[in-house]
Short mmCIF file of C-alpha atoms in Angstrom, two decimals:
data_model
loop_
_atom_site.label_atom_id
_atom_site.label_comp_id
_atom_site.label_asym_id
_atom_site.label_seq_id
_atom_site.Cartn_x
_atom_site.Cartn_y
_atom_site.Cartn_z
CA UNK F 1 17.35 -5.80 -7.24
CA UNK F 2 14.49 -5.98 -8.81
CA UNK F 3 15.59 -6.98 -12.39
CA UNK F 4 13.69 -2.94 -13.42
CA UNK F 5 16.08 -1.54 -11.33
CA UNK F 6 19.11 -3.28 -13.34
CA UNK F 7 18.07 -0.69 -16.31
CA UNK F 8 19.36 2.06 -14.17
CA UNK F 9 18.95 5.87 -13.03
CA UNK F 10 16.94 6.36 -16.15
CA UNK F 11 13.77 4.43 -15.84
CA UNK F 12 13.73 4.46 -11.72
CA UNK F 13 14.24 6.11 -8.61
CA UNK F 14 14.72 4.36 -5.23
CA UNK F 15 12.23 5.96 -2.81
CA UNK F 16 11.83 4.93 1.18
CA UNK F 17 8.56 4.30 1.72
CA UNK F 18 6.65 6.06 3.94
CA UNK F 19 4.19 3.80 6.53
CA UNK F 20 0.70 4.57 7.53
CA UNK F 21 -0.41 5.45 11.34
CA UNK F 22 -1.83 2.42 12.84
CA UNK F 23 -2.76 0.10 9.88
CA UNK F 24 -4.48 -2.62 10.19
CA UNK F 25 -5.27 -5.47 7.39
CA UNK F 26 -8.50 -4.88 6.00
CA UNK F 27 -8.41 -8.37 3.62
CA UNK F 28 -5.61 -10.45 1.87
CA UNK F 29 -5.98 -12.70 -1.09
CA UNK F 30 -5.36 -15.99 -0.37
CA UNK F 31 -5.54 -17.80 -3.74
CA UNK F 32 -3.38 -15.45 -5.17
CA UNK F 33 -1.37 -15.23 -1.16
CA UNK F 34 -1.19 -19.52 -1.82
CA UNK F 35 0.00 -18.84 -5.78
CA UNK F 36 3.27 -17.11 -5.02
CA UNK F 37 4.65 -19.71 -2.68
CA UNK F 38 4.42 -17.09 0.56
CA UNK F 39 4.84 -17.94 3.45
CA UNK F 40 4.04 -14.71 5.54
CA UNK F 41 2.72 -14.31 8.49
CA UNK F 42 -0.10 -11.99 8.28
CA UNK F 43 2.12 -9.95 10.75
CA UNK F 44 5.04 -10.06 8.87
CA UNK F 45 2.47 -9.58 5.75
CA UNK F 46 1.27 -6.03 7.36
CA UNK F 47 4.84 -4.42 8.12
CA UNK F 48 5.52 -4.97 4.34
CA UNK F 49 2.38 -4.23 2.81
CA UNK F 50 1.89 -0.47 4.99
CA UNK F 51 5.52 0.26 4.17
CA UNK F 52 6.77 -0.52 7.24
CA UNK F 53 9.88 -2.56 6.63
CA UNK F 54 11.29 -3.94 3.26
CA UNK F 55 10.46 -7.62 1.53
CA UNK F 56 14.01 -9.40 1.76
CA UNK F 57 15.89 -6.24 1.80
CA UNK F 58 15.20 -4.96 -1.59
CA UNK F 59 15.32 -1.45 -2.52
CA UNK F 60 12.22 0.22 -3.14
CA UNK F 61 11.66 2.05 -6.66
CA UNK F 62 9.27 4.39 -8.67
CA UNK F 63 9.84 4.67 -12.72
CA UNK F 64 9.35 7.13 -14.49
CA UNK F 65 7.48 7.50 -17.77
CA UNK F 66 5.27 10.12 -20.27
CA UNK F 67 1.82 9.71 -21.64
CA UNK F 68 -0.74 10.86 -23.63
CA UNK F 69 -3.98 12.19 -21.17
CA UNK F 70 -7.03 12.22 -22.45
CA UNK F 71 -4.90 13.60 -25.95
CA UNK F 72 -2.36 15.51 -25.18
CA UNK F 73 0.98 14.33 -24.25
CA UNK F 74 2.21 14.80 -20.83
CA UNK F 75 6.65 14.89 -20.93
CA UNK F 76 6.98 13.31 -17.47
CA UNK F 77 4.46 11.57 -15.32
CA UNK F 78 5.55 8.34 -13.54
CA UNK F 79 4.78 6.21 -10.13
CA UNK F 80 3.46 8.89 -7.99
CA UNK F 81 2.49 7.02 -5.56
CA UNK F 82 3.08 3.81 -5.75
CA UNK F 83 6.51 1.91 -6.15
CA UNK F 84 8.09 -1.91 -6.36
CA UNK F 85 9.47 -3.72 -3.73
CA UNK F 86 9.44 -7.09 -4.86
CA UNK F 87 9.90 -9.37 -7.45
CA UNK F 88 9.48 -13.16 -6.97
CA UNK F 89 8.96 -16.51 -8.49
CA UNK F 90 5.38 -18.07 -8.48
CA UNK F 91 3.15 -19.99 -9.79
CA UNK F 92 0.45 -17.68 -10.38
CA UNK F 93 -0.58 -17.11 -13.95
CA UNK F 94 0.17 -14.10 -17.02
CA UNK F 95 3.94 -14.72 -16.32
CA UNK F 96 6.12 -18.24 -18.74
CA UNK F 97 8.97 -17.23 -16.42
CA UNK F 98 6.86 -16.79 -13.18
CA UNK F 99 7.50 -13.82 -12.33
CA UNK F 100 5.85 -11.80 -10.38
CA UNK F 101 5.83 -7.39 -9.18
CA UNK F 102 4.98 -6.64 -5.70
CA UNK F 103 3.37 -3.06 -6.47
CA UNK F 104 2.23 -0.65 -2.99
CA UNK F 105 -0.32 1.61 -4.34
CA UNK F 106 -0.40 4.95 -1.63
CA UNK F 107 2.72 3.85 0.31
CA UNK F 108 3.64 7.96 0.45
CA UNK F 109 5.77 9.96 -2.09
CA UNK F 110 8.38 10.24 -4.69
CA UNK F 111 10.05 12.15 -7.37
CA UNK F 112 6.92 11.78 -9.31
CA UNK F 113 4.51 12.64 -7.20
CA UNK F 114 4.19 16.25 -8.13
CA UNK F 115 3.64 18.19 -5.05
CA UNK F 116 0.77 15.46 -4.00
CA UNK F 117 1.01 13.39 -1.01
CA UNK F 118 1.38 10.09 -2.72
CA UNK F 119 -0.97 8.31 -0.94
CA UNK F 120 -4.38 6.58 -1.82
CA UNK F 121 -8.10 7.06 0.21
CA UNK F 122 -9.91 4.42 1.09
CA UNK F 123 -12.69 5.09 -0.93
CA UNK F 124 -10.47 4.06 -3.39
CA UNK F 125 -8.30 1.66 -2.17
CA UNK F 126 -11.40 -0.52 -1.96
CA UNK F 127 -12.96 -0.17 -5.44
CA UNK F 128 -9.12 -1.29 -6.42
CA UNK F 129 -9.15 -4.36 -4.17
CA UNK F 130 -12.54 -5.07 -5.68
CA UNK F 131 -12.24 -4.28 -9.77
CA UNK F 132 -8.94 -6.71 -9.35
CA UNK F 133 -10.61 -9.22 -8.37
CA UNK F 134 -13.84 -8.92 -10.53
CA UNK F 135 -11.90 -8.94 -13.43
CA UNK F 136 -9.45 -12.00 -12.59
CA UNK F 137 -12.96 -13.98 -11.55
CA UNK F 138 -14.37 -13.20 -15.12
CA UNK F 139 -11.40 -13.45 -17.37
CA UNK F 140 -9.74 -10.61 -18.62
CA UNK F 141 -6.27 -10.15 -18.93
CA UNK F 142 -5.45 -8.01 -15.46
CA UNK F 143 -3.08 -6.70 -12.75
CA UNK F 144 -3.82 -8.10 -9.48
CA UNK F 145 -4.10 -7.48 -5.65
CA UNK F 146 -3.13 -9.22 -3.36
CA UNK F 147 -3.42 -7.16 -0.06
CA UNK F 148 -5.46 -4.28 1.29
CA UNK F 149 -4.58 -2.61 4.40
CA UNK F 150 -6.33 0.51 5.76
CA UNK F 151 -5.03 3.31 8.50
CA UNK F 152 -6.52 6.35 10.78
CA UNK F 153 -3.71 8.54 8.31
CA UNK F 154 -6.01 11.53 7.50
CA UNK F 155 -5.85 12.85 3.44
CA UNK F 156 -7.28 15.55 2.30
CA UNK F 157 -9.25 15.34 -0.87
CA UNK F 158 -12.30 16.93 -1.29
CA UNK F 159 -12.71 15.80 2.22
CA UNK F 160 -10.72 14.77 5.33
CA UNK F 161 -10.16 11.07 4.11
CA UNK F 162 -8.38 8.43 5.84
CA UNK F 163 -5.17 6.91 3.47
CA UNK F 164 -4.99 2.90 2.27
CA UNK F 165 -2.55 0.80 0.79
CA UNK F 166 -3.93 -1.78 -2.03
CA UNK F 167 -0.19 -4.66 -3.27
CA UNK F 168 -0.97 -5.12 -6.82
CA UNK F 169 0.79 -8.03 -8.42
CA UNK F 170 1.67 -8.33 -12.04
CA UNK F 171 4.84 -9.45 -14.64
CA UNK F 172 5.59 -6.33 -14.67
CA UNK F 173 3.64 -3.32 -14.53
CA UNK F 174 5.22 -1.60 -17.77
CA UNK F 175 3.16 0.69 -19.35
CA UNK F 176 3.28 2.74 -23.13
CA UNK F 177 4.44 5.40 -21.72
CA UNK F 178 7.57 4.33 -20.87
CA UNK F 179 7.85 4.24 -24.65
CA UNK F 180 7.11 7.83 -25.15
CA UNK F 181 8.38 9.13 -22.41
CA UNK F 182 12.16 8.35 -23.78
CA UNK F 183 11.37 8.43 -27.40
CA UNK F 184 9.44 12.42 -26.71
CA UNK F 185 13.39 13.04 -25.31
CA UNK F 186 15.11 11.07 -28.45
CA UNK F 187 16.79 9.42 -26.13
CA UNK F 188 16.17 6.95 -28.61
CA UNK F 189 19.32 4.07 -26.89
CA UNK F 190 16.78 3.50 -23.75
CA UNK F 191 13.85 2.97 -26.48
CA UNK F 192 15.59 -0.15 -27.51
CA UNK F 193 17.59 -0.76 -24.16
CA UNK F 194 13.51 -1.33 -22.62
CA UNK F 195 12.05 -2.98 -25.21
CA UNK F 196 14.97 -5.66 -25.07
CA UNK F 197 14.37 -5.84 -22.09
CA UNK F 198 10.99 -6.16 -22.46
CA UNK F 199 11.24 -8.33 -24.44
CA UNK F 200 13.91 -10.71 -22.93
CA UNK F 201 11.91 -10.61 -19.29
CA UNK F 202 8.44 -11.32 -21.52
CA UNK F 203 8.62 -12.82 -24.63
CA UNK F 204 11.88 -14.45 -24.68
CA UNK F 205 10.24 -16.78 -27.45
CA UNK F 206 10.56 -13.93 -29.87
CA UNK F 207 13.81 -13.80 -31.52
CA UNK F 208 15.43 -12.74 -35.25
CA UNK F 209 15.30 -9.56 -37.16
CA UNK F 210 11.56 -9.21 -37.02
CA UNK F 211 11.63 -9.42 -33.14
CA UNK F 212 10.92 -6.20 -32.75
CA UNK F 213 7.36 -6.40 -35.46
CA UNK F 214 6.85 -9.36 -33.63
CA UNK F 215 6.86 -7.50 -30.31
CA UNK F 216 4.57 -4.79 -31.34
CA UNK F 217 2.35 -7.52 -32.95
CA UNK F 218 1.90 -9.12 -29.86
CA UNK F 219 1.11 -6.19 -27.69
CA UNK F 220 -1.95 -5.35 -30.15
CA UNK F 221 -3.04 -8.94 -30.22
CA UNK F 222 -2.77 -8.63 -26.29
CA UNK F 223 -4.15 -4.83 -26.34
CA UNK F 224 -7.47 -6.40 -28.71
CA UNK F 225 -7.95 -9.30 -26.49
CA UNK F 226 -8.03 -7.06 -23.63
CA UNK F 227 -10.87 -4.15 -25.28
CA UNK F 228 -12.78 -7.42 -26.61
CA UNK F 229 -13.46 -8.93 -23.52
CA UNK F 230 -14.33 -5.52 -21.43
CA UNK F 231 -16.94 -4.88 -24.38
CA UNK F 232 -18.40 -8.69 -23.89
CA UNK F 233 -19.16 -7.76 -20.34
CA UNK F 234 -19.72 -4.70 -19.87
CA UNK F 235 -16.67 -3.33 -18.72
CA UNK F 236 -15.71 0.36 -19.06
CA UNK F 237 -12.16 1.91 -17.15
CA UNK F 238 -12.57 4.96 -18.12
CA UNK F 239 -9.01 6.53 -18.08
CA UNK F 240 -8.02 5.12 -20.87
CA UNK F 241 -4.66 7.41 -21.45
CA UNK F 242 -1.33 5.74 -22.54
CA UNK F 243 0.17 6.22 -19.03
CA UNK F 244 -2.72 3.24 -17.74
CA UNK F 245 -2.03 0.90 -20.68
CA UNK F 246 -0.11 -2.37 -20.01
CA UNK F 247 2.93 -3.38 -22.67
CA UNK F 248 1.39 -6.90 -22.04
CA UNK F 249 -2.21 -6.02 -22.08
CA UNK F 250 -3.22 -5.97 -18.58
CA UNK F 251 -5.70 -4.24 -17.32
CA UNK F 252 -4.74 -1.42 -14.63
CA UNK F 253 -4.55 1.77 -13.14
CA UNK F 254 -8.73 1.00 -11.39
CA UNK F 255 -10.20 4.32 -10.78
CA UNK F 256 -12.88 6.09 -11.89
CA UNK F 257 -14.01 2.37 -13.75
CA UNK F 258 -17.61 1.37 -14.42
CA UNK F 259 -20.05 -1.37 -16.17
CA UNK F 260 -22.95 -0.66 -17.46
CA UNK F 261 -26.10 -1.37 -16.21
CA UNK F 262 -28.93 -0.31 -17.93
CA UNK F 263 -27.28 -1.85 -21.13
CA UNK F 264 -26.46 2.04 -22.44
CA UNK F 265 -23.85 2.36 -25.87
CA UNK F 266 -22.87 5.62 -25.07
CA UNK F 267 -21.69 4.85 -21.10
CA UNK F 268 -19.24 7.18 -19.46
CA UNK F 269 -18.12 6.34 -16.33
CA UNK F 270 -15.99 9.23 -15.41
CA UNK F 271 -17.41 12.45 -14.32
CA UNK F 272 -14.33 14.02 -15.68
CA UNK F 273 -15.01 12.77 -18.52
CA UNK F 274 -16.62 15.75 -20.01
CA UNK F 275 -15.88 15.11 -23.84
CA UNK F 276 -17.43 11.42 -24.00
CA UNK F 277 -13.97 10.55 -24.94
CA UNK F 278 -13.19 7.82 -23.18
CA UNK F 279 -17.51 6.49 -23.15
CA UNK F 280 -18.11 2.98 -23.40
CA UNK F 281 -18.77 2.88 -27.03
CA UNK F 282 -14.96 4.20 -27.80
CA UNK F 283 -12.97 2.18 -26.18
CA UNK F 284 -12.55 -0.09 -28.94
CA UNK F 285 -10.84 2.82 -30.85
CA UNK F 286 -8.54 4.38 -28.62
CA UNK F 287 -7.16 0.88 -28.16
CA UNK F 288 -6.66 1.72 -31.34
CA UNK F 289 -5.31 5.34 -30.93
CA UNK F 290 -3.42 4.27 -28.32
CA UNK F 291 -1.13 2.02 -29.61
CA UNK F 292 -0.67 4.38 -32.83
CA UNK F 293 1.22 6.30 -29.48
CA UNK F 294 3.57 3.22 -29.15
CA UNK F 295 3.54 2.82 -32.36
CA UNK F 296 5.33 6.05 -32.88
CA UNK F 297 7.58 6.05 -29.63
CA UNK F 298 8.61 2.68 -30.94
CA UNK F 299 9.87 3.71 -34.48
CA UNK F 300 13.34 3.97 -34.17
CA UNK F 301 12.90 0.62 -34.10
CA UNK F 302 10.52 -0.14 -36.11
CA UNK F 303 9.93 0.85 -39.77
CA UNK F 304 6.62 3.39 -40.57
CA UNK F 305 5.18 1.26 -43.24
CA UNK F 306 6.07 -2.55 -41.27
CA UNK F 307 3.77 -0.74 -37.65
CA UNK F 308 0.90 0.27 -39.74
CA UNK F 309 0.27 -2.69 -41.06
CA UNK F 310 0.62 -4.02 -37.93
CA UNK F 311 -1.68 -2.40 -36.33
CA UNK F 312 -4.12 -2.91 -39.21
CA UNK F 313 -4.51 -6.19 -37.13
CA UNK F 314 -5.68 -5.14 -34.33
CA UNK F 315 -9.24 -4.13 -35.32
CA UNK F 316 -9.98 -8.32 -36.45
CA UNK F 317 -8.17 -9.14 -33.76
CA UNK F 318 -10.53 -7.79 -31.63
CA UNK F 319 -13.89 -8.18 -33.92
CA UNK F 320 -13.18 -12.07 -34.24
CA UNK F 321 -12.65 -12.31 -29.82
CA UNK F 322 -15.64 -9.81 -29.51
CA UNK F 323 -17.42 -12.49 -31.69
CA UNK F 324 -16.30 -15.61 -30.13
CA UNK F 325 -17.31 -14.40 -26.95
CA UNK F 326 -20.80 -12.61 -27.84
CA UNK F 327 -21.46 -15.76 -29.57
CA UNK F 328 -20.90 -18.80 -26.97
CA UNK F 329 -22.45 -15.80 -24.16
CA UNK F 330 -25.40 -16.57 -26.80
CA UNK F 331 -25.28 -20.44 -26.82
CA UNK F 332 -23.62 -20.62 -30.40
CA UNK F 333 -21.19 -22.74 -30.95
CA UNK F 334 -20.33 -22.19 -34.53
CA UNK F 335 -20.49 -19.37 -36.74
CA UNK F 336 -23.20 -17.89 -39.10
CA UNK F 337 -23.32 -15.24 -41.03
CA UNK F 338 -26.80 -14.27 -39.23
CA UNK F 339 -25.49 -14.04 -35.69
CA UNK F 340 -23.97 -10.82 -35.73
CA UNK F 341 -27.27 -9.20 -36.52
CA UNK F 342 -29.02 -11.65 -34.14
CA UNK F 343 -26.71 -10.33 -31.37
CA UNK F 344 -26.86 -6.76 -32.71
CA UNK F 345 -31.27 -7.35 -32.60
CA UNK F 346 -30.99 -8.75 -29.15
CA UNK F 347 -28.58 -5.30 -27.53
CA UNK F 348 -30.95 -3.05 -29.57
CA UNK F 349 -34.02 -3.99 -27.08
CA UNK F 350 -31.76 -3.96 -24.31
CA UNK F 351 -31.39 -0.34 -25.28
CA UNK F 352 -34.79 0.54 -25.85
CA UNK F 353 -37.07 -0.61 -22.90
CA UNK F 354 -33.18 -0.26 -20.73
CA UNK F 355 -32.68 -3.80 -19.94
CA UNK F 356 -29.73 -4.26 -17.22
CA UNK F 357 -26.94 -5.90 -19.35
CA UNK F 358 -25.80 -8.32 -17.09
CA UNK F 359 -28.65 -9.95 -16.07
CA UNK F 360 -30.62 -10.02 -19.34
CA UNK F 361 -27.62 -12.17 -20.73
CA UNK F 362 -27.45 -14.14 -17.51
CA UNK F 363 -31.30 -14.79 -18.28
CA UNK F 364 -30.59 -16.08 -21.76
CA UNK F 365 -29.97 -19.53 -20.04
CA UNK F 366 -33.76 -18.98 -19.15
CA UNK F 367 -36.26 -19.18 -22.30
CA UNK F 368 -39.00 -20.08 -20.30
CA UNK F 369 -38.92 -17.77 -18.57
CA UNK F 370 -37.64 -14.62 -20.98
CA UNK F 371 -40.23 -16.11 -22.92
CA UNK F 372 -43.00 -13.75 -20.38
CA UNK F 373 -41.38 -10.78 -21.60
CA UNK F 374 -42.74 -9.67 -24.37
CA UNK F 375 -40.41 -7.41 -25.76
CA UNK F 376 -38.75 -10.63 -26.58
CA UNK F 377 -41.58 -12.00 -27.88
CA UNK F 378 -40.62 -11.70 -31.49
CA UNK F 379 -37.21 -11.63 -30.98
CA UNK F 380 -36.79 -14.92 -29.49
CA UNK F 381 -37.85 -16.67 -32.59
CA UNK F 382 -35.48 -16.06 -34.45
CA UNK F 383 -33.62 -16.85 -31.65
CA UNK F 384 -35.06 -20.63 -30.92
CA UNK F 385 -34.99 -21.41 -34.54
CA UNK F 386 -31.04 -20.05 -34.62
CA UNK F 387 -30.33 -22.39 -31.67
CA UNK F 388 -32.55 -25.00 -33.05
CA UNK F 389 -29.46 -25.55 -35.79
CA UNK F 390 -26.53 -25.74 -33.20
CA UNK F 391 -28.15 -29.71 -31.86
CA UNK F 392 -25.53 -28.79 -28.14
CA UNK F 393 -26.12 -30.73 -25.56
CA UNK F 394 -24.28 -27.86 -22.79
CA UNK F 395 -26.42 -24.79 -23.51
CA UNK F 396 -27.04 -23.60 -20.71
CA UNK F 397 -23.72 -24.60 -18.38
CA UNK F 398 -21.74 -22.83 -21.25
CA UNK F 399 -23.84 -19.59 -21.35
CA UNK F 400 -23.17 -19.67 -17.48
CA UNK F 401 -19.74 -20.40 -17.91
CA UNK F 402 -19.08 -17.08 -19.50
CA UNK F 403 -22.17 -15.12 -18.36
CA UNK F 404 -21.86 -13.59 -14.75
CA UNK F 405 -24.31 -13.72 -12.12
CA UNK F 406 -22.82 -10.90 -9.90
CA UNK F 407 -20.48 -8.17 -11.42
CA UNK F 408 -19.06 -4.88 -9.36
CA UNK F 409 -22.12 -2.56 -9.45
CA UNK F 410 -21.11 0.88 -8.49
CA UNK F 411 -23.99 0.87 -5.81
CA UNK F 412 -23.00 -2.26 -4.42
CA UNK F 413 -18.97 -0.90 -4.28
CA UNK F 414 -20.74 2.17 -2.32
CA UNK F 415 -22.01 0.17 -0.36
CA UNK F 416 -18.63 -1.70 0.95
CA UNK F 417 -17.31 1.58 0.91
CA UNK F 418 -19.75 4.22 3.88
CA UNK F 419 -19.96 0.54 5.41
CA UNK F 420 -16.05 0.85 5.95
CA UNK F 421 -16.09 4.35 6.50
CA UNK F 422 -18.80 4.92 8.93
CA UNK F 423 -18.70 2.00 11.29
CA UNK F 424 -15.32 0.32 10.11
CA UNK F 425 -17.09 -2.91 9.39
CA UNK F 426 -15.30 -4.73 6.95
CA UNK F 427 -17.79 -7.51 5.86
CA UNK F 428 -18.72 -6.15 3.23
CA UNK F 429 -15.89 -5.77 0.90
CA UNK F 430 -14.77 -9.62 2.38
CA UNK F 431 -18.40 -10.67 0.68
CA UNK F 432 -17.71 -9.06 -2.46
CA UNK F 433 -14.95 -10.36 -3.17
CA UNK F 434 -15.91 -13.73 -2.76
CA UNK F 435 -18.93 -13.66 -4.81
CA UNK F 436 -16.65 -11.62 -7.83
CA UNK F 437 -13.98 -13.50 -7.46
CA UNK F 438 -15.75 -16.16 -8.29
CA UNK F 439 -19.03 -14.58 -11.22
CA UNK F 440 -21.18 -17.36 -12.61
CA UNK F 441 -21.23 -19.77 -10.17
CA UNK F 442 -25.40 -19.71 -8.75
CA UNK F 443 -23.82 -18.43 -4.48
CA UNK F 444 -27.34 -19.03 -3.52
CA UNK F 445 -28.56 -16.38 -1.38
CA UNK F 446 -27.24 -13.72 -2.52
CA UNK F 447 -29.32 -12.72 -5.12
CA UNK F 448 -29.68 -8.99 -3.51
CA UNK F 449 -26.62 -8.37 -4.96
CA UNK F 450 -27.93 -8.90 -8.81
CA UNK F 451 -30.63 -6.31 -8.35
CA UNK F 452 -30.27 -3.49 -9.77
CA UNK F 453 -29.23 0.22 -8.58
CA UNK F 454 -31.65 1.53 -6.14
CA UNK F 455 -32.66 5.07 -6.09
CA UNK F 456 -30.17 6.80 -4.20
CA UNK F 457 -27.51 5.31 -6.04
CA UNK F 458 -28.80 5.98 -9.29
CA UNK F 459 -26.77 8.72 -9.87
CA UNK F 460 -24.23 7.47 -8.18
CA UNK F 461 -20.60 9.25 -10.50
CA UNK F 462 -16.84 8.59 -9.88
CA UNK F 463 -14.06 10.82 -10.05
CA UNK F 464 -10.01 10.27 -10.85
CA UNK F 465 -9.18 11.49 -7.09
CA UNK F 466 -7.70 9.11 -5.37
#
């Protein structure tokens, strides 16, 4: 039985998965498969990941939660197209006890589907599968994806499409919204029960009179570190609703995400976000806003004054983590007073001259090549002076270990999707998965995957529809 299911029927509901028609395994994350210690054949894995068979006769469940969506509270949400199907002990990173939950996304309706079909379409499943690998490769805390299953099952969104299922893996899929649900109903016994469960399962080292304060402090810290990593690597989530915020500080629920290509801090990756609430440069403040909503939900456990004091550590932790990452990206191992200004001057040049964020930072390791660009000549004089103070022997190696060569550019994902949908070919998914899983490696011969978006792809937009 799943540990989360032991909390009772107020927290989750048993569900029956609905298998896909003519399912087939498009891709499997072999490293994660090995980490989980699974010993299934591909045929057995397909039956489980397509929803045809249960994992070790475990009853799947869908959990209930609430959430603030684009700033407005929705009193009841829940796992509308996903369900937990297993919980296993493994060697996979991310959980002190080695527990990992297996979740199917797209395996049919649940009591929380709100008249929807509970399915996920192939295009969004490909994007989620690849981005999970990309974030893991970038060393950003994330849920992972074990498998991608396609089918002949037809579903209708804007057009007729085929359904797919992604198996997601994480120590827990609990969100801020789980706490918000019970707090909004005045069910403080359930809030405490849920908090105790999370602490016991994932923070067992937390003990004593301040256990809830220390738990919240840990969530604040993990969230700050996660968002600092997003900002440093140019990742925009797109839908930072509180029901998409992991209690463990994991990036989760990949919908209309995007990576910065041409450097633009006001980048909005979700074409439904008309007001730019979740623009790239708004993510740090939204993280704090969401944590404040979690603090509200925990008010029966944590004194308001204490909660405010804990929330005040967020900005400090985010700046500390972001500054450390950015110094590393510029090959700086020591902290100097002028580093912030030096880095911001470089980023301003990227903005003015519409340079590619990832390629420009990766190119910093090759100063001779960069010096050929007149746009950076004055800045390079300052950068050379700063590097002279470092006396670092392995600057290039350090920089290439934090500045990726490969990111999941929107047009690359679109090419993989079109190839899969139109030609029933999945080679590009496999290639992208390999490149994104080790994005700091040179991967000679794949330079075409680092190029800017071609003209046909420069206007691509992504919606929440999946």
